[in-house]
PDB file of C-alpha atoms and ligand atoms in Angstrom:
ATOM      1  CA  MET A   1    -108.987-141.632  28.581  1.00  0.00           C
ATOM      2  CA  PRO A   2    -111.280-144.510  27.143  1.00  0.00           C
ATOM      3  CA  THR A   3    -111.804-144.303  23.105  1.00  0.00           C
ATOM      4  CA  THR A   4    -115.872-144.679  21.949  1.00  0.00           C
ATOM      5  CA  LEU A   5    -116.300-146.228  18.436  1.00  0.00           C
ATOM      6  CA  LEU A   6    -117.753-142.271  18.389  1.00  0.00           C
ATOM      7  CA  ASP A   7    -114.656-141.144  18.790  1.00  0.00           C
ATOM      8  CA  LEU A   8    -112.706-143.227  16.027  1.00  0.00           C
ATOM      9  CA  ILE A   9    -115.732-142.266  13.782  1.00  0.00           C
ATOM     10  CA  LEU A  10    -115.644-138.657  14.462  1.00  0.00           C
ATOM     11  CA  PRO A  11    -112.108-136.923  15.434  1.00  0.00           C
ATOM     12  CA  ARG A  12    -113.219-134.908  17.533  1.00  0.00           C
ATOM     13  CA  GLU A  13    -109.845-132.400  17.325  1.00  0.00           C
ATOM     14  CA  CYS A  14    -107.992-130.872  14.678  1.00  0.00           C
ATOM     15  CA  GLY A  15    -105.423-133.096  13.503  1.00  0.00           C
ATOM     16  CA  GLY A  16    -102.573-130.282  12.912  1.00  0.00           C
ATOM     17  CA  CYS A  17    -103.127-128.402  16.395  1.00  0.00           C
ATOM     18  CA  ALA A  18    -105.565-130.559  18.622  1.00  0.00           C
ATOM     19  CA  ARG A  19    -107.099-127.152  20.092  1.00  0.00           C
ATOM     20  CA  VAL A  20    -110.173-126.844  18.168  1.00  0.00           C
ATOM     21  CA  ASP A  21    -113.234-128.814  18.087  1.00  0.00           C
ATOM     22  CA  ALA A  22    -112.829-129.800  14.059  1.00  0.00           C
ATOM     23  CA  SER A  23    -111.009-132.829  12.549  1.00  0.00           C
ATOM     24  CA  TRP A  24    -109.403-129.849  10.314  1.00  0.00           C
ATOM     25  CA  CYS A  25    -108.974-126.256  11.663  1.00  0.00           C
ATOM     26  CA  PRO A  26    -108.886-123.145   9.249  1.00  0.00           C
ATOM     27  CA  ALA A  27    -105.495-122.178  10.644  1.00  0.00           C
ATOM     28  CA  CYS A  28    -103.859-125.596   9.861  1.00  0.00           C
ATOM     29  CA  ALA A  29    -105.555-125.509   5.887  1.00  0.00           C
ATOM     30  CA  GLY A  30    -103.658-122.187   5.913  1.00  0.00           C
ATOM     31  CA  ALA A  31    -100.607-123.357   6.909  1.00  0.00           C
ATOM     32  CA  LEU A  32    -100.737-125.841   4.260  1.00  0.00           C
ATOM     33  CA  ASP A  33    -102.116-124.037   1.504  1.00  0.00           C
ATOM     34  CA  VAL A  34     -98.751-122.564   0.346  1.00  0.00           C
ATOM     35  CA  ALA A  35     -96.313-122.384  -2.486  1.00  0.00           C
ATOM     36  CA  PRO A  36     -94.223-125.870  -2.728  1.00  0.00           C
ATOM     37  CA  GLY A  37     -90.708-125.078  -2.168  1.00  0.00           C
ATOM     38  CA  PRO A  38     -87.951-126.746  -3.114  1.00  0.00           C
ATOM     39  CA  VAL A  39     -86.091-128.910  -0.464  1.00  0.00           C
ATOM     40  CA  ARG A  40     -82.667-130.704  -0.961  1.00  0.00           C
ATOM     41  CA  PRO A  41     -82.531-134.134   0.637  1.00  0.00           C
ATOM     42  CA  ARG A  42     -78.869-135.283   1.736  1.00  0.00           C
ATOM     43  CA  VAL A  43     -79.480-138.379  -0.270  1.00  0.00           C
ATOM     44  CA  ASP A  44     -80.243-136.756  -3.996  1.00  0.00           C
ATOM     45  CA  PRO A  45     -82.865-138.510  -5.727  1.00  0.00           C
ATOM     46  CA  GLY A  46     -82.091-136.702  -8.970  1.00  0.00           C
ATOM     47  CA  VAL A  47     -85.026-134.852  -9.535  1.00  0.00           C
ATOM     48  CA  PRO A  48     -86.616-131.653  -7.888  1.00  0.00           C
ATOM     49  CA  CYS A  49     -87.988-132.116  -4.848  1.00  0.00           C
ATOM     50  CA  TRP A  50     -91.029-129.932  -3.194  1.00  0.00           C
ATOM     51  CA  ALA A  51     -92.308-129.862   0.352  1.00  0.00           C
ATOM     52  CA  LEU A  52     -95.499-127.696   1.734  1.00  0.00           C
ATOM     53  CA  GLY A  53     -92.954-127.093   4.469  1.00  0.00           C
ATOM     54  CA  PRO A  54     -90.622-127.910   7.477  1.00  0.00           C
ATOM     55  CA  TYR A  55     -91.645-131.115   9.510  1.00  0.00           C
ATOM     56  CA  ALA A  56     -93.019-129.247  12.105  1.00  0.00           C
ATOM     57  CA  GLY A  57     -96.564-127.794  13.392  1.00  0.00           C
ATOM     58  CA  PRO A  58     -99.439-128.949  11.776  1.00  0.00           C
ATOM     59  CA  HIS A  59     -96.924-130.314   9.050  1.00  0.00           C
ATOM     60  CA  ARG A  60     -95.476-132.785  11.601  1.00  0.00           C
ATOM     61  CA  ALA A  61     -99.005-133.296  13.273  1.00  0.00           C
ATOM     62  CA  SER A  62    -101.228-134.029  10.851  1.00  0.00           C
ATOM     63  CA  ILE A  63     -98.801-136.899   9.739  1.00  0.00           C
ATOM     64  CA  LEU A  64     -98.123-138.379  12.630  1.00  0.00           C
ATOM     65  CA  ALA A  65    -101.920-138.391  13.080  1.00  0.00           C
ATOM     66  CA  MET A  66    -102.616-139.896   9.942  1.00  0.00           C
ATOM     67  CA  LYS A  67     -99.740-142.683  10.515  1.00  0.00           C
ATOM     68  CA  GLU A  68     -99.317-143.439  13.880  1.00  0.00           C
ATOM     69  CA  ARG A  69    -103.242-142.929  15.349  1.00  0.00           C
ATOM     70  CA  GLY A  70    -105.143-143.984  12.230  1.00  0.00           C
ATOM     71  CA  ARG A  71    -107.039-140.523  11.021  1.00  0.00           C
ATOM     72  CA  ARG A  72    -108.187-141.835   7.861  1.00  0.00           C
ATOM     73  CA  ASP A  73    -109.963-138.554   7.674  1.00  0.00           C
ATOM     74  CA  LEU A  74    -107.128-136.247   7.371  1.00  0.00           C
ATOM     75  CA  ALA A  75    -106.639-137.680   3.874  1.00  0.00           C
ATOM     76  CA  ALA A  76    -108.967-135.404   2.558  1.00  0.00           C
ATOM     77  CA  PRO A  77    -107.608-132.278   3.992  1.00  0.00           C
ATOM     78  CA  LEU A  78    -104.189-132.987   3.184  1.00  0.00           C
ATOM     79  CA  GLY A  79    -104.973-134.476  -0.379  1.00  0.00           C
ATOM     80  CA  VAL A  80    -106.451-130.758  -0.940  1.00  0.00           C
ATOM     81  CA  ALA A  81    -103.747-129.349  -0.128  1.00  0.00           C
ATOM     82  CA  LEU A  82    -101.130-131.556  -2.344  1.00  0.00           C
ATOM     83  CA  ALA A  83    -103.800-130.624  -4.916  1.00  0.00           C
ATOM     84  CA  ALA A  84    -103.448-126.975  -4.667  1.00  0.00           C
ATOM     85  CA  ALA A  85     -99.216-127.509  -4.693  1.00  0.00           C
ATOM     86  CA  VAL A  86     -99.670-129.884  -8.060  1.00  0.00           C
ATOM     87  CA  THR A  87    -101.483-126.576  -9.466  1.00  0.00           C
ATOM     88  CA  ARG A  88     -99.065-124.199  -8.071  1.00  0.00           C
ATOM     89  CA  LEU A  89     -95.792-126.310  -9.834  1.00  0.00           C
ATOM     90  CA  ARG A  90     -97.756-126.179 -12.887  1.00  0.00           C
ATOM     91  CA  ASP A  91     -98.389-122.756 -12.893  1.00  0.00           C
ATOM     92  CA  ALA A  92     -94.821-122.038 -12.454  1.00  0.00           C
ATOM     93  CA  GLY A  93     -93.908-124.394 -15.482  1.00  0.00           C
ATOM     94  CA  GLU A  94     -92.246-126.986 -13.421  1.00  0.00           C
ATOM     95  CA  ILE A  95     -94.860-129.769 -14.460  1.00  0.00           C
ATOM     96  CA  ASP A  96     -96.613-129.734 -17.718  1.00  0.00           C
ATOM     97  CA  PRO A  97     -99.999-128.491 -17.578  1.00  0.00           C
ATOM     98  CA  PRO A  98    -103.118-130.606 -17.802  1.00  0.00           C
ATOM     99  CA  GLU A  99    -103.872-129.667 -21.425  1.00  0.00           C
ATOM    100  CA  LEU A 100    -100.516-131.065 -22.633  1.00  0.00           C
ATOM    101  CA  SER A 101    -100.426-134.023 -20.857  1.00  0.00           C
ATOM    102  CA  PRO A 102    -101.999-136.415 -17.982  1.00  0.00           C
ATOM    103  CA  LEU A 103    -100.419-136.626 -14.653  1.00  0.00           C
ATOM    104  CA  VAL A 104     -99.427-140.064 -13.135  1.00  0.00           C
ATOM    105  CA  LEU A 105     -99.199-139.620  -9.191  1.00  0.00           C
ATOM    106  CA  VAL A 106     -96.931-142.787  -7.551  1.00  0.00           C
ATOM    107  CA  PRO A 107     -97.510-142.939  -3.732  1.00  0.00           C
ATOM    108  CA  ALA A 108     -94.104-143.591  -2.022  1.00  0.00           C
ATOM    109  CA  PRO A 109     -94.402-147.031  -1.026  1.00  0.00           C
ATOM    110  CA  SER A 110     -95.385-148.353   2.600  1.00  0.00           C
ATOM    111  CA  ARG A 111     -94.468-151.270   4.696  1.00  0.00           C
ATOM    112  CA  ARG A 112     -97.878-153.514   3.985  1.00  0.00           C
ATOM    113  CA  ARG A 113     -97.674-154.729   7.322  1.00  0.00           C
ATOM    114  CA  ALA A 114     -97.381-151.419   8.893  1.00  0.00           C
ATOM    115  CA  ALA A 115    -100.465-149.789   6.235  1.00  0.00           C
ATOM    116  CA  ARG A 116    -102.417-152.969   7.272  1.00  0.00           C
ATOM    117  CA  ALA A 117    -101.558-152.028  10.736  1.00  0.00           C
ATOM    118  CA  ARG A 118    -103.220-148.344  10.380  1.00  0.00           C
ATOM    119  CA  GLY A 119    -106.209-149.281   8.449  1.00  0.00           C
ATOM    120  CA  GLY A 120    -104.723-148.999   4.358  1.00  0.00           C
ATOM    121  CA  ASP A 121    -101.728-147.191   3.517  1.00  0.00           C
ATOM    122  CA  PRO A 122    -101.775-143.145   3.811  1.00  0.00           C
ATOM    123  CA  ILE A 123     -99.936-141.641   1.327  1.00  0.00           C
ATOM    124  CA  LEU A 124    -102.215-143.851  -1.321  1.00  0.00           C
ATOM    125  CA  ARG A 125    -105.335-142.474   0.089  1.00  0.00           C
ATOM    126  CA  THR A 126    -104.151-138.861  -0.152  1.00  0.00           C
ATOM    127  CA  CYS A 127    -102.876-139.659  -3.704  1.00  0.00           C
ATOM    128  CA  ARG A 128    -106.607-140.661  -4.243  1.00  0.00           C
ATOM    129  CA  ARG A 129    -107.762-137.626  -2.731  1.00  0.00           C
ATOM    130  CA  VAL A 130    -105.790-135.444  -5.091  1.00  0.00           C
ATOM    131  CA  ALA A 131    -107.045-137.184  -8.047  1.00  0.00           C
ATOM    132  CA  ARG A 132    -110.139-136.395  -6.843  1.00  0.00           C
ATOM    133  CA  VAL A 133    -109.912-132.547  -6.242  1.00  0.00           C
ATOM    134  CA  LEU A 134    -108.386-132.569  -9.637  1.00  0.00           C
ATOM    135  CA  ALA A 135    -111.393-134.561 -11.173  1.00  0.00           C
ATOM    136  CA  SER A 136    -111.664-132.367 -13.894  1.00  0.00           C
ATOM    137  CA  GLU A 137    -108.211-133.193 -15.339  1.00  0.00           C
ATOM    138  CA  ASP A 138    -106.529-136.662 -16.316  1.00  0.00           C
ATOM    139  CA  VAL A 139    -105.069-137.630 -13.173  1.00  0.00           C
ATOM    140  CA  ARG A 140    -104.305-141.092 -12.271  1.00  0.00           C
ATOM    141  CA  VAL A 141    -102.927-142.956  -9.280  1.00  0.00           C
ATOM    142  CA  GLU A 142    -100.404-145.940  -9.674  1.00  0.00           C
ATOM    143  CA  PRO A 143     -99.576-147.219  -6.623  1.00  0.00           C
ATOM    144  CA  LEU A 144     -96.466-149.075  -8.694  1.00  0.00           C
ATOM    145  CA  LEU A 145     -94.253-149.259  -5.600  1.00  0.00           C
ATOM    146  CA  ARG A 146     -93.800-151.670  -2.614  1.00  0.00           C
ATOM    147  CA  VAL A 147     -90.928-152.462  -0.299  1.00  0.00           C
ATOM    148  CA  ASP A 148     -90.013-156.092   0.690  1.00  0.00           C
ATOM    149  CA  SER A 149     -90.484-157.833   3.928  1.00  0.00           C
ATOM    150  CA  ARG A 150     -86.994-157.318   5.369  1.00  0.00           C
ATOM    151  CA  VAL A 151     -87.149-153.456   5.257  1.00  0.00           C
ATOM    152  CA  ARG A 152     -87.902-152.421   9.011  1.00  0.00           C
ATOM    153  CA  ASP A 153     -89.772-149.087  10.050  1.00  0.00           C
ATOM    154  CA  SER A 154     -87.469-146.466  10.143  1.00  0.00           C
ATOM    155  CA  VAL A 155     -88.170-144.675  13.211  1.00  0.00           C
ATOM    156  CA  GLY A 156     -85.103-144.265  15.282  1.00  0.00           C
ATOM    157  CA  LEU A 157     -82.549-145.519  12.481  1.00  0.00           C
ATOM    158  CA  THR A 158     -79.628-143.391  11.402  1.00  0.00           C
ATOM    159  CA  ALA A 159     -79.089-141.704   7.649  1.00  0.00           C
ATOM    160  CA  ASP A 160     -76.967-144.248   7.071  1.00  0.00           C
ATOM    161  CA  GLU A 161     -79.047-146.957   8.647  1.00  0.00           C
ATOM    162  CA  ARG A 162     -82.040-145.785   6.553  1.00  0.00           C
ATOM    163  CA  ALA A 163     -80.360-146.063   2.903  1.00  0.00           C
ATOM    164  CA  ASP A 164     -78.743-149.366   4.057  1.00  0.00           C
ATOM    165  CA  ASN A 165     -82.244-150.384   5.145  1.00  0.00           C
ATOM    166  CA  LEU A 166     -84.008-149.768   1.861  1.00  0.00           C
ATOM    167  CA  ARG A 167     -81.313-150.163  -0.646  1.00  0.00           C
ATOM    168  CA  GLY A 168     -82.445-152.466  -3.527  1.00  0.00           C
ATOM    169  CA  ARG A 169     -85.385-153.461  -1.577  1.00  0.00           C
ATOM    170  CA  VAL A 170     -87.848-151.043  -3.233  1.00  0.00           C
ATOM    171  CA  HIS A 171     -89.861-153.146  -6.017  1.00  0.00           C
ATOM    172  CA  VAL A 172     -92.175-151.481  -8.837  1.00  0.00           C
ATOM    173  CA  ARG A 173     -94.911-153.938  -9.970  1.00  0.00           C
ATOM    174  CA  ARG A 174     -94.860-154.387 -13.143  1.00  0.00           C
ATOM    175  CA  ALA A 175     -98.415-154.889 -13.890  1.00  0.00           C
ATOM    176  CA  GLY A 176     -99.234-151.040 -13.418  1.00  0.00           C
ATOM    177  CA  ILE A 177     -96.054-150.162 -15.458  1.00  0.00           C
ATOM    178  CA  ALA A 178     -98.473-150.044 -18.990  1.00  0.00           C
ATOM    179  CA  ALA A 179    -101.011-147.607 -17.772  1.00  0.00           C
ATOM    180  CA  ILE A 180     -98.211-144.814 -17.512  1.00  0.00           C
ATOM    181  CA  GLY A 181     -98.003-142.929 -20.295  1.00  0.00           C
ATOM    182  CA  ARG A 182     -96.411-139.956 -21.569  1.00  0.00           C
ATOM    183  CA  GLY A 183     -97.689-137.437 -19.069  1.00  0.00           C
ATOM    184  CA  PRO A 184     -95.657-135.919 -15.800  1.00  0.00           C
ATOM    185  CA  VAL A 185     -94.850-138.598 -12.907  1.00  0.00           C
ATOM    186  CA  LEU A 186     -94.928-137.434  -9.484  1.00  0.00           C
ATOM    187  CA  LEU A 187     -93.742-139.293  -6.700  1.00  0.00           C
ATOM    188  CA  VAL A 188     -95.848-138.292  -3.178  1.00  0.00           C
ATOM    189  CA  ASP A 189     -94.760-138.952   0.048  1.00  0.00           C
ATOM    190  CA  ASP A 190     -95.695-137.529   3.498  1.00  0.00           C
ATOM    191  CA  VAL A 191     -92.255-136.722   4.890  1.00  0.00           C
ATOM    192  CA  VAL A 192     -88.963-136.415   2.958  1.00  0.00           C
ATOM    193  CA  THR A 193     -86.051-137.125   5.588  1.00  0.00           C
ATOM    194  CA  THR A 194     -82.673-138.563   4.014  1.00  0.00           C
ATOM    195  CA  GLY A 195     -84.137-138.585   1.030  1.00  0.00           C
ATOM    196  CA  THR A 196     -83.514-142.415   0.868  1.00  0.00           C
ATOM    197  CA  THR A 197     -87.514-143.445   0.243  1.00  0.00           C
ATOM    198  CA  ALA A 198     -87.457-140.867  -2.755  1.00  0.00           C
ATOM    199  CA  ALA A 199     -83.847-141.772  -4.607  1.00  0.00           C
ATOM    200  CA  GLU A 200     -84.850-145.977  -3.742  1.00  0.00           C
ATOM    201  CA  SER A 201     -88.255-145.198  -5.447  1.00  0.00           C
ATOM    202  CA  VAL A 202     -86.768-142.892  -8.458  1.00  0.00           C
ATOM    203  CA  ALA A 203     -83.968-145.432  -8.923  1.00  0.00           C
ATOM    204  CA  ALA A 204     -86.339-148.669  -8.986  1.00  0.00           C
ATOM    205  CA  LEU A 205     -88.953-146.566 -11.672  1.00  0.00           C
ATOM    206  CA  ARG A 206     -86.272-145.934 -13.845  1.00  0.00           C
ATOM    207  CA  ARG A 207     -85.165-149.148 -13.699  1.00  0.00           C
ATOM    208  CA  SER A 208     -88.600-150.666 -15.150  1.00  0.00           C
ATOM    209  CA  GLY A 209     -88.976-147.585 -17.900  1.00  0.00           C
ATOM    210  CA  VAL A 210     -90.669-144.990 -15.811  1.00  0.00           C
ATOM    211  CA  GLY A 211     -89.068-141.475 -15.489  1.00  0.00           C
ATOM    212  CA  VAL A 212     -90.163-139.563 -12.247  1.00  0.00           C
ATOM    213  CA  ASP A 213     -90.637-136.023 -13.123  1.00  0.00           C
ATOM    214  CA  ALA A 214     -90.297-134.260  -9.248  1.00  0.00           C
ATOM    215  CA  VAL A 215     -91.192-135.623  -5.886  1.00  0.00           C
ATOM    216  CA  LEU A 216     -93.271-134.146  -3.904  1.00  0.00           C
ATOM    217  CA  VAL A 217     -94.182-134.309  -0.129  1.00  0.00           C
ATOM    218  CA  LEU A 218     -96.143-132.588   2.307  1.00  0.00           C
ATOM    219  CA  ALA A 219     -93.057-131.921   5.017  1.00  0.00           C
ATOM    220  CA  ALA A 220     -89.419-131.918   5.156  1.00  0.00           C
ATOM    221  CA  VAL A 221     -87.146-132.755   8.003  1.00  0.00           C
ATOM    222  CA  ARG A 222     -84.397-129.930   7.582  1.00  0.00           C
TER     223      ARG A 222
HETATM  224 ZN1   ZN B   1    -105.589-126.942  13.434  1.00  0.00          ZN
END
């Protein structure tokens, strides 16, 4: 099927189910509008880890559409879903309420070349959406993390290979550290698989004096 400019500007199928003539349908919105559940990845990041569901159905489809097919528009509904999750975690007492402390969202690192190829980093874009949805609060997005150029795409790697691929290769951008205040810090990613990315990210931030309170992801591979 030929791709026209209009197709790129106006996605004509739901990013979660591909069934309907809308970029994001109410059924998929409902599937992600849930209380985040605790997950225990094989590699323990050492802080609580929360996911909006298993890596299946609309969770998986929307992440793939965003990452592999350049569906930038999905940052908006996924940002809404993650913002609701943040509010639920606060209501449940898992993170401090906004009147006590501003919230810092740190997007998980992505390979720079991969991000460039898909028109920007989708996790960063989604985090910025979260901050926009929660605009009445002091929510800051600090893209503090990067991976070095030796890191390969993790698709197809075993758990051990993923760990080797990332070990010691997540780095903190010093420039952003000063912006971190006293508030809770959430590491945000699209999917947690083995937990390696989260664990390396939490460890790298800790070495830089930034304590991560929790990891929040759209989906968890179980
Ligand atoms: Zn849908």
